[in-house]
Amino acid sequence: MPDTRLDSLRAALPGLRLLTDPAELEHYGRDWTRRWTPAPLAIALPDSVEDVQAIVRWANANGVAIVPSGGRTGLSGGAVAADGELVVSLERMNKVLGFDAVDRTLTVQAGIPLQLAQEAARERGLQYPVDFAARGSCSIGGNIATNAGGIRVVRYGNTREWIVGLKLVTGGGELLELGRALVKNSSGYDLRHLAIASEGTLGIVVEATLRLADPPPPTNVMLLALPSFEALMRVFAAFRSRLQLQAFEFLTDVALRHVLAHGAQAPFDEVHPFYVVTEFASDEASEAEALAAFEQCVNDGLVSDGVISASEAQAAQLWRLREGITESLAKYVPYKNDVSVRVSAMPAFLAETQALLGREYPQFEVVWFGHIGDGNLHINILKPDAVAQADFVADCERVTKLLAEVLQRHGGSISAEHGIGLVKKPYLWCTRSAAEIAAMRGIKAALDPNGIMNPGKLFDA
Ligand code: FAD
Ligand code: MLT
Ligand code: ZN
């Protein structure tokens, strides 16, 4: 049955591309979580800021909820439209708008894929350093809305550090120009930072000005094999004290097994319980320091084996072992936990979490990996074939509550970089106090008075 509400949107914006085909509703109505059945009203594909403003005004007038949509690579259900919402996809707003060599900034439309923004920076002799495996599909708007992290946070920080300006169409339909790419600006609240990690609940990011960095040095990649979790933090400390690390990532033997089954090449003859992928400058001094750190760790019994890349192709092969994990697990539709604590709290948190999961999940396969240098662990639980999906999710939710209590005791976060969305909404309390959540609700009410922007995500109204 065609929905007559859309007639008035077509009349207000005759040139707007609007999709209602069932296959398209399904495609645009879900993200990588695959847990909810997509059921959007329609998909709108605006071409301009003016289109976005007109859509938001129409949605307010007609009481229609909006789900802002980037590349839908999100892992928290933030871009899911399962309840008759209008999906506003930014995919046609994907252009580079400007570059300023003096300010070292790149201005882009929010729908541009991360990889195209990275390439645009590289072509101009600079670097946009936020980076992770979904680079080809995720958008700058989605990265801003989730404050995406990735594999180089240990060196460059999260998305938040690199957004010097953005334009936001608020839930009320106003266009706010936030940040203005000023280096210094002490003129009151920095509303730009409210938009970052807002998960589409305050408005739609339509443009962004990215700060660019010096190009990265030529690098080497080293893969280390480790005997224990305890060794991880000590190896990190040893390498960090000697080198400026570009990345320091870890995975377990279980994660490696899945990536190898997915086509990657085995790095060692023997299996080891833990692995680290680390990257550093390939100049002579850095290489010497890396080898010295490696020898020190071997002598201290913290590292059992290692390999260093001798070419770009080998470096890419080593990175595949870490970056290929998510894809290799996708067929299991894993239950994902993306948690963080201060790096100093990591050893105690690791020990407690390991004990908890060992006790609660003897029947499930648990895959650990993540950004150990940032205190960020990805804990993926795989459903055994014999267990029904609903029972599996219920069990994972029960254990996540226990994990949330551990996180609260250690002052950690239930979402390090993926966002809260629908998946982690029941556990926001462990990271945010009741007063903070009340303040967030107040901010939402100010920018989205009718509550049309991504309702039900992050927290309930
Ligand atoms: P979407 O999934 O489309 O949306 C995510 C959220 O942002 C939703 O709430 C949506 O409503 C909102 N949103 C999207 N666009 C806008 C906009 N223009 N304005 C306002 N709100 C908007 N994440 C990391 O942080 N680090 C990683 O290392 C990492 N690795 C990944 C690897 C793989 C293989 C995959 C599949 C995902 C990975 N992710 C990672 C998760 C995901 O890629 C990021 O969360 C990414 O930032 C999402 O971008 P997107 O454009 O796909 O957003
Ligand atoms: C990663 O670090 O690979 C991502 O955050 C994706 C994931 O957690 O699956
Ligand atoms: Zn990650």
Coordinates of C-alpha atoms and ligand atoms in Angstrom, one line a residue:
M1 CA 0.0 0.0 0.0
P2 CA 1.7 3.3 -1.0
D3 CA 1.9 5.7 2.0
T4 CA 0.0 8.9 1.1
R5 CA 2.2 10.9 3.6
L6 CA 5.0 10.7 1.0
D7 CA 2.8 12.6 -1.6
S8 CA 3.3 15.9 0.4
L9 CA 7.1 15.3 0.5
R10 CA 7.1 14.8 -3.3
A11 CA 5.1 17.9 -3.7
A12 CA 7.4 19.9 -1.4
L13 CA 10.6 18.6 -3.1
P14 CA 9.7 17.5 -6.6
G15 CA 13.3 16.7 -7.6
L16 CA 14.0 14.5 -4.5
R17 CA 15.1 10.9 -5.1
L18 CA 12.7 8.8 -3.0
L19 CA 13.0 5.0 -2.8
T20 CA 10.1 2.7 -1.8
D21 CA 11.0 -0.6 -3.5
P22 CA 10.9 -3.4 -0.8
A23 CA 14.5 -4.5 -1.7
E24 CA 15.7 -0.9 -1.3
L25 CA 13.8 -0.5 2.0
E26 CA 15.6 -3.6 3.3
H27 CA 19.0 -2.5 2.0
Y28 CA 18.9 0.9 3.6
G29 CA 17.0 -0.1 6.7
R30 CA 19.7 -2.1 8.4
D31 CA 23.3 -1.7 9.4
W32 CA 26.0 -4.4 10.1
T33 CA 24.1 -5.7 13.3
R34 CA 21.6 -7.7 11.3
R35 CA 19.5 -8.2 14.4
W36 CA 16.4 -6.1 13.5
T37 CA 14.0 -6.5 10.6
P38 CA 14.2 -3.4 8.5
A39 CA 10.8 -1.6 8.0
P40 CA 11.4 2.0 6.9
L41 CA 8.7 4.2 5.4
A42 CA 10.9 5.3 2.5
I43 CA 14.5 6.3 1.7
A44 CA 15.3 9.9 0.8
L45 CA 18.5 10.7 -1.0
P46 CA 19.0 14.5 -0.8
D47 CA 21.5 16.3 -3.1
S48 CA 22.0 19.5 -1.0
V49 CA 21.8 21.1 2.4
E50 CA 18.6 22.8 1.3
D51 CA 17.1 19.4 0.5
V52 CA 18.0 18.1 3.9
Q53 CA 16.5 21.1 5.6
A54 CA 13.3 20.8 3.6
I55 CA 13.0 17.0 4.5
V56 CA 13.5 17.8 8.2
R57 CA 10.9 20.5 8.1
W58 CA 8.4 18.1 6.3
A59 CA 9.2 15.4 8.9
N60 CA 8.4 17.8 11.8
A61 CA 5.1 18.9 10.1
N62 CA 4.1 15.3 9.5
G63 CA 5.3 13.6 12.7
V64 CA 7.7 11.3 10.8
A65 CA 10.8 10.0 12.5
I66 CA 14.1 10.3 10.6
V67 CA 17.1 7.9 10.6
P68 CA 20.3 9.6 9.3
S69 CA 22.2 7.1 7.2
G70 CA 25.8 7.0 6.0
G71 CA 27.5 3.7 4.9
R72 CA 25.5 1.6 7.4
T73 CA 28.7 -0.1 8.5
G74 CA 27.7 0.7 12.1
L75 CA 27.9 -2.0 14.7
S76 CA 25.4 -0.7 17.3
G77 CA 22.1 -0.5 15.4
G78 CA 22.3 3.3 15.2
A79 CA 21.3 3.3 11.5
V80 CA 18.6 0.7 11.8
A81 CA 15.1 1.8 10.6
A82 CA 12.7 -0.9 11.9
D83 CA 9.7 1.3 12.8
G84 CA 8.4 3.2 9.8
E85 CA 11.1 5.9 9.8
L86 CA 12.2 7.9 6.9
V87 CA 15.9 7.0 6.2
V88 CA 17.8 10.0 5.0
S89 CA 20.8 8.7 3.2
L90 CA 23.7 11.1 2.5
E91 CA 25.2 8.9 -0.2
R92 CA 24.6 11.5 -3.0
M93 CA 26.2 14.2 -0.9
N94 CA 29.7 12.8 -1.3
K95 CA 31.9 15.5 -2.7
V96 CA 35.1 17.3 -1.7
L97 CA 34.0 21.0 -1.4
G98 CA 37.3 22.7 -0.7
F99 CA 40.9 22.5 0.5
D100 CA 42.9 25.2 2.3
A101 CA 46.7 24.7 2.1
V102 CA 47.3 27.4 4.8
D103 CA 44.8 26.1 7.3
R104 CA 45.5 22.5 6.2
T105 CA 41.8 21.7 6.1
L106 CA 39.6 19.7 3.7
T107 CA 35.9 20.5 3.5
V108 CA 33.6 17.6 2.4
Q109 CA 30.0 16.7 2.2
A110 CA 29.1 14.3 5.0
G111 CA 28.3 11.4 2.7
I112 CA 31.8 11.0 1.3
P113 CA 33.3 7.6 2.1
L114 CA 36.3 7.8 4.6
Q115 CA 38.6 6.3 2.0
L116 CA 37.9 9.1 -0.6
A117 CA 38.5 11.7 2.1
Q118 CA 41.8 10.0 2.9
E119 CA 42.8 9.9 -0.8
A120 CA 41.8 13.6 -1.2
A121 CA 44.2 14.5 1.7
R122 CA 47.0 12.3 0.3
E123 CA 46.7 13.9 -3.2
R124 CA 47.2 17.2 -1.5
G125 CA 50.4 16.1 0.2
L126 CA 48.8 15.6 3.6
Q127 CA 47.0 13.0 5.7
Y128 CA 43.6 12.5 7.2
P129 CA 44.7 9.9 9.8
V130 CA 41.4 8.3 11.0
D131 CA 41.6 4.8 9.6
F132 CA 39.9 1.4 9.9
A133 CA 38.8 -1.6 7.8
A134 CA 35.4 -0.2 6.9
R135 CA 37.1 2.8 5.2
G136 CA 35.7 2.0 1.7
S137 CA 32.1 2.0 2.8
C138 CA 31.7 4.1 5.9
S139 CA 31.1 7.9 5.6
I140 CA 32.6 10.9 7.2
G141 CA 29.1 11.8 8.6
G142 CA 28.8 8.4 10.2
N143 CA 32.3 8.6 11.6
I144 CA 31.4 12.0 13.2
A145 CA 28.1 10.7 14.5
T146 CA 29.9 7.7 16.2
N147 CA 33.2 9.5 17.0
A148 CA 34.9 6.6 15.2
G149 CA 38.2 5.3 16.4
G150 CA 40.2 2.7 14.5
I151 CA 43.7 1.4 14.2
R152 CA 45.7 4.7 14.6
V153 CA 44.1 6.2 17.7
V154 CA 47.2 5.4 19.7
R155 CA 49.0 7.9 17.5
Y156 CA 46.4 10.3 16.3
G157 CA 43.3 10.1 18.5
N158 CA 39.6 9.6 17.6
T159 CA 37.6 11.4 14.9
R160 CA 36.8 14.1 17.4
E161 CA 40.4 15.4 17.2
W162 CA 40.1 16.0 13.5
I163 CA 36.8 17.8 13.0
V164 CA 37.4 21.5 13.1
G165 CA 34.1 22.5 11.7
L166 CA 30.8 21.0 10.7
K167 CA 27.3 22.0 9.5
L168 CA 24.4 20.4 11.2
V169 CA 20.7 20.5 10.2
T170 CA 19.1 20.2 13.6
G171 CA 16.0 18.2 14.4
G172 CA 14.2 21.6 14.4
G173 CA 15.4 22.2 10.8
E174 CA 17.9 25.0 11.6
L175 CA 21.3 25.0 9.9
L176 CA 24.1 25.4 12.4
E177 CA 27.6 26.2 11.3
L178 CA 29.8 24.9 14.1
G179 CA 33.5 25.4 14.7
R180 CA 34.3 27.4 11.6
A181 CA 37.8 25.8 11.4
L182 CA 39.1 28.4 13.9
V183 CA 42.2 27.3 15.8
K184 CA 41.1 29.4 18.8
N185 CA 37.6 30.2 19.7
S186 CA 36.6 30.8 23.3
S187 CA 33.1 32.2 22.7
G188 CA 30.9 29.8 24.7
Y189 CA 29.7 26.3 24.3
D190 CA 31.4 24.3 21.5
L191 CA 28.2 22.7 20.0
R192 CA 30.4 20.9 17.4
H193 CA 31.4 18.5 20.1
L194 CA 27.7 17.8 20.9
A195 CA 27.2 16.7 17.3
I196 CA 30.2 14.4 17.5
A197 CA 29.1 11.0 18.9
S198 CA 25.4 12.1 18.9
E199 CA 24.5 9.1 16.7
G200 CA 22.0 11.1 14.6
T201 CA 19.9 12.0 17.6
L202 CA 20.3 15.8 17.4
G203 CA 20.4 16.4 13.7
I204 CA 22.0 15.5 10.3
V205 CA 25.6 16.4 9.7
V206 CA 25.7 17.7 6.1
E207 CA 29.3 19.0 5.8
A208 CA 32.5 18.8 7.7
T209 CA 35.9 20.5 7.7
L210 CA 38.7 18.0 8.5
R211 CA 42.0 19.0 10.0
L212 CA 44.8 17.4 8.0
A213 CA 48.2 16.1 9.4
D214 CA 51.7 15.8 8.0
P215 CA 51.9 12.7 5.8
P216 CA 52.8 9.6 7.8
P217 CA 56.4 8.4 7.7
P218 CA 57.2 5.2 5.7
T219 CA 56.5 2.4 8.1
N220 CA 57.2 -1.2 9.0
V221 CA 54.8 -3.6 10.5
M222 CA 55.8 -6.2 13.1
L223 CA 53.7 -9.2 14.1
L224 CA 54.5 -10.6 17.6
A225 CA 53.4 -13.8 19.2
L226 CA 52.7 -13.7 22.9
P227 CA 52.2 -16.4 25.6
S228 CA 49.6 -14.6 27.8
F229 CA 47.2 -11.7 28.2
E230 CA 49.4 -10.5 31.0
A231 CA 52.3 -10.1 28.6
L232 CA 50.3 -7.8 26.3
M233 CA 50.4 -4.7 28.5
R234 CA 54.0 -5.2 29.4
V235 CA 55.0 -5.5 25.7
F236 CA 52.9 -2.4 24.9
A237 CA 54.8 -0.5 27.6
A238 CA 58.2 -1.7 26.3
F239 CA 57.4 -0.7 22.7
R240 CA 55.8 2.6 23.6
S241 CA 58.7 3.7 25.7
R242 CA 61.1 3.2 22.8
L243 CA 59.1 4.1 19.7
Q244 CA 56.5 6.5 18.4
L245 CA 53.9 3.8 17.6
Q246 CA 51.5 4.3 14.6
A247 CA 49.4 1.3 15.8
F248 CA 49.4 -1.4 18.5
E249 CA 46.6 -3.9 18.0
F250 CA 46.0 -7.4 19.4
L251 CA 44.1 -10.6 18.5
T252 CA 43.9 -14.1 20.0
D253 CA 44.6 -17.5 18.4
V254 CA 40.8 -17.9 18.0
A255 CA 40.6 -14.7 16.0
L256 CA 43.5 -15.7 13.9
R257 CA 41.9 -19.1 13.2
H258 CA 38.9 -17.3 11.7
V259 CA 40.9 -14.9 9.6
L260 CA 43.0 -17.8 8.2
A261 CA 39.8 -19.8 7.4
H262 CA 38.7 -16.7 5.5
G263 CA 41.8 -16.8 3.2
A264 CA 44.6 -15.0 5.1
Q265 CA 48.1 -16.5 5.2
A266 CA 49.4 -18.2 8.3
P267 CA 52.3 -16.1 9.8
F268 CA 54.0 -18.7 12.0
D269 CA 54.3 -22.5 11.9
E270 CA 53.2 -22.8 15.6
V271 CA 50.0 -21.5 17.2
H272 CA 50.4 -18.9 20.0
P273 CA 47.7 -17.7 22.4
F274 CA 48.0 -14.0 21.5
Y275 CA 49.3 -11.8 18.7
V276 CA 50.2 -8.1 18.3
V277 CA 50.3 -6.1 15.1
T278 CA 52.3 -3.0 15.6
E279 CA 53.5 -0.3 13.1
F280 CA 56.3 2.2 13.4
A281 CA 58.5 4.4 11.2
S282 CA 60.9 2.4 9.0
D283 CA 63.9 4.7 9.5
E284 CA 67.1 3.2 10.7
A285 CA 66.8 4.5 14.3
S286 CA 63.2 3.3 14.7
E287 CA 64.0 -0.1 13.3
A288 CA 66.9 -0.5 15.7
E289 CA 64.7 0.5 18.6
A290 CA 62.0 -1.9 17.5
L291 CA 64.5 -4.8 17.3
A292 CA 65.9 -3.9 20.7
A293 CA 62.4 -3.8 22.2
F294 CA 61.6 -7.1 20.6
E295 CA 64.8 -8.7 22.0
Q296 CA 64.1 -7.3 25.5
C297 CA 60.6 -8.8 25.4
V298 CA 61.9 -12.2 24.2
N299 CA 64.5 -12.2 27.0
D300 CA 61.8 -11.3 29.6
G301 CA 59.6 -14.2 28.3
L302 CA 56.9 -11.8 27.1
V303 CA 57.3 -12.6 23.3
S304 CA 57.6 -16.0 21.8
D305 CA 58.1 -15.2 18.1
G306 CA 58.0 -12.3 15.7
V307 CA 58.2 -11.2 12.1
I308 CA 58.8 -7.8 10.5
S309 CA 57.6 -6.7 7.1
A310 CA 60.2 -6.5 4.4
S311 CA 57.9 -5.0 1.7
E312 CA 54.6 -3.1 1.4
A313 CA 52.9 -6.4 0.3
Q314 CA 54.1 -8.1 3.4
A315 CA 52.9 -5.2 5.6
A316 CA 49.5 -5.5 4.0
Q317 CA 49.5 -9.3 4.6
L318 CA 50.2 -8.7 8.3
W319 CA 47.6 -6.1 8.6
R320 CA 45.0 -8.4 7.0
L321 CA 45.4 -10.7 10.0
R322 CA 44.0 -7.9 12.2
E323 CA 41.7 -6.0 9.8
G324 CA 40.1 -9.2 8.3
I325 CA 38.6 -10.3 11.7
T326 CA 35.2 -8.5 11.4
E327 CA 34.5 -9.8 7.9
S328 CA 35.6 -13.4 8.9
L329 CA 33.1 -13.4 11.8
A330 CA 30.2 -11.8 10.0
K331 CA 28.6 -15.1 9.0
Y332 CA 28.1 -15.9 12.7
V333 CA 26.2 -12.6 13.4
P334 CA 28.3 -12.3 16.6
Y335 CA 27.2 -10.6 19.7
K336 CA 29.7 -7.7 20.0
N337 CA 31.0 -6.0 23.0
D338 CA 33.2 -2.9 22.4
V339 CA 34.4 -1.8 25.8
S340 CA 37.2 0.4 27.2
V341 CA 38.9 1.3 30.4
R342 CA 41.9 3.6 31.1
V343 CA 45.1 2.0 29.9
S344 CA 46.3 1.9 33.5
A345 CA 43.2 0.0 34.6
M346 CA 43.6 -2.6 31.8
P347 CA 45.5 -5.3 33.6
A348 CA 43.0 -5.5 36.5
F349 CA 40.0 -5.2 34.1
L350 CA 41.4 -7.9 31.8
A351 CA 41.8 -10.3 34.7
E352 CA 38.3 -9.8 36.0
T353 CA 36.7 -9.9 32.5
Q354 CA 38.6 -13.0 31.6
A355 CA 37.4 -14.7 34.7
L356 CA 33.8 -13.6 34.2
L357 CA 33.6 -14.7 30.6
G358 CA 35.4 -18.0 31.3
R359 CA 32.8 -18.7 34.0
E360 CA 29.7 -17.5 32.1
Y361 CA 30.5 -18.7 28.5
P362 CA 32.0 -22.1 28.7
Q363 CA 29.6 -23.2 25.9
F364 CA 30.2 -20.3 23.5
E365 CA 33.3 -19.4 21.4
V366 CA 34.6 -16.0 22.5
V367 CA 36.8 -14.0 20.1
W368 CA 39.0 -11.2 21.6
F369 CA 40.8 -8.6 19.6
G370 CA 41.1 -4.8 19.6
H371 CA 43.0 -1.6 20.1
I372 CA 45.0 -2.6 23.2
G373 CA 47.0 0.6 23.1
D374 CA 43.8 2.6 23.6
G375 CA 42.4 0.4 26.4
N376 CA 39.7 -0.8 23.9
L377 CA 38.7 -4.5 23.7
H378 CA 36.4 -6.1 21.2
I379 CA 34.8 -9.2 22.7
N380 CA 32.7 -11.1 20.1
I381 CA 30.6 -14.0 21.2
L382 CA 29.7 -16.6 18.5
K383 CA 26.4 -18.5 18.5
P384 CA 26.7 -22.3 18.3
D385 CA 24.5 -23.8 15.6
A386 CA 22.5 -25.8 18.2
V387 CA 21.4 -22.7 20.2
A388 CA 18.4 -20.6 19.0
Q389 CA 19.1 -17.0 18.1
A390 CA 16.7 -15.6 20.7
D391 CA 18.2 -17.8 23.5
F392 CA 21.7 -16.8 22.4
V393 CA 20.9 -13.0 22.5
A394 CA 19.1 -13.4 25.9
D395 CA 22.1 -15.1 27.4
C396 CA 24.5 -12.5 25.9
E397 CA 22.4 -9.7 27.4
R398 CA 22.5 -11.4 30.8
V399 CA 26.3 -11.6 30.7
T400 CA 26.6 -8.0 29.3
K401 CA 24.8 -6.8 32.4
L402 CA 27.5 -8.5 34.5
L403 CA 30.2 -7.0 32.3
A404 CA 28.6 -3.6 32.6
E405 CA 29.0 -3.9 36.4
V406 CA 32.7 -4.8 36.0
L407 CA 33.1 -1.8 33.7
Q408 CA 31.4 0.5 36.2
R409 CA 33.7 -0.6 39.0
H410 CA 36.7 0.2 36.7
G411 CA 35.4 3.5 35.4
G412 CA 35.1 2.2 31.9
S413 CA 32.8 2.6 28.9
I414 CA 30.2 0.1 27.4
S415 CA 31.0 1.6 24.0
A416 CA 34.6 2.7 23.2
E417 CA 34.0 3.5 19.5
H418 CA 30.9 1.9 18.0
G419 CA 28.3 4.0 19.7
I420 CA 25.3 3.0 21.9
G421 CA 22.5 2.8 19.2
L422 CA 20.0 0.1 20.0
V423 CA 22.5 -2.6 21.0
K424 CA 24.0 -1.0 24.1
K425 CA 21.1 1.3 25.1
P426 CA 20.2 -0.9 28.1
Y427 CA 23.7 -0.5 29.6
L428 CA 24.2 3.3 29.2
W429 CA 23.9 3.6 33.0
C430 CA 27.3 1.9 33.6
T431 CA 29.1 4.7 31.7
R432 CA 26.9 7.8 32.3
S433 CA 25.3 8.9 35.5
A434 CA 21.6 9.6 35.8
A435 CA 22.3 13.4 35.9
E436 CA 24.4 13.1 32.7
I437 CA 21.6 11.2 30.9
A438 CA 19.1 13.8 32.1
A439 CA 21.4 16.6 30.7
M440 CA 21.7 14.7 27.4
R441 CA 17.9 14.5 27.2
G442 CA 17.7 18.3 27.8
I443 CA 20.2 18.9 24.9
K444 CA 18.1 16.7 22.6
A445 CA 14.9 18.5 23.5
A446 CA 16.6 21.9 22.7
L447 CA 17.9 20.8 19.2
D448 CA 15.2 18.3 18.3
P449 CA 12.0 19.6 20.0
N450 CA 9.6 17.1 18.4
G451 CA 11.9 14.1 19.0
I452 CA 12.0 13.1 15.3
M453 CA 15.8 12.5 15.0
N454 CA 16.7 8.8 15.4
P455 CA 14.2 8.2 18.2
G456 CA 14.9 5.2 20.5
K457 CA 18.7 5.2 19.8
L458 CA 21.2 6.0 22.5
F459 CA 18.4 6.5 25.1
D460 CA 14.6 6.6 25.2
A461 CA 12.9 10.0 25.1
Ligands
FAD1 P1 26.2 4.4 9.7 O1 26.3 3.0 10.1 O2 25.4 4.7 8.5 O3 25.5 5.2 10.9 C1 26.1 5.1 12.2 C2 25.4 6.1 13.1 O4 25.6 7.5 12.6 C3 23.8 6.0 13.1 O5 23.4 6.3 14.4 C4 23.4 7.0 12.1 O6 22.1 7.5 12.3 C5 24.4 8.1 12.3 N1 24.7 8.9 11.1 C6 25.2 8.5 9.9 N2 25.4 9.5 9.1 C7 25.0 10.6 9.7 C8 25.0 12.0 9.4 N3 25.4 12.5 8.2 N4 24.5 12.9 10.3 C9 24.1 12.4 11.5 N5 24.1 11.1 11.9 C10 24.6 10.3 11.0 N6 34.3 1.6 14.0 C11 35.4 2.2 14.7 O7 35.2 3.2 15.4 N7 36.6 1.6 14.7 C12 36.9 0.6 13.9 O8 38.0 0.1 13.9 C13 35.9 0.0 13.1 N8 36.1 -1.0 12.3 C14 35.1 -1.5 11.6 C15 35.4 -2.6 10.7 C16 34.4 -3.1 9.9 C17 34.7 -4.2 8.9 C18 33.1 -2.7 10.0 C19 31.9 -3.2 9.2 C20 32.8 -1.6 10.9 C21 33.8 -1.0 11.7 N9 33.5 0.0 12.5 C22 34.6 0.6 13.2 C23 32.2 0.5 12.7 C24 31.7 1.6 11.7 O9 32.4 1.5 10.5 C25 31.8 3.0 12.3 O10 30.9 3.1 13.4 C26 31.5 4.1 11.3 O11 31.9 5.3 11.8 C27 30.1 4.1 10.8 O12 30.0 5.0 9.7 P2 28.8 4.8 8.6 O13 28.9 5.9 7.6 O14 28.7 3.4 8.1 O15 27.6 5.1 9.6
MLT2 C1 37.7 -3.3 14.6 O1 38.5 -2.8 15.4 O2 38.1 -4.2 13.8 C2 36.3 -2.9 14.6 O3 35.9 -2.0 15.6 C3 35.3 -3.8 14.1 C4 34.7 -4.8 15.1 O4 34.7 -4.6 16.3 O5 34.2 -5.8 14.6
ZN3 ZN 37.7 -1.4 16.7

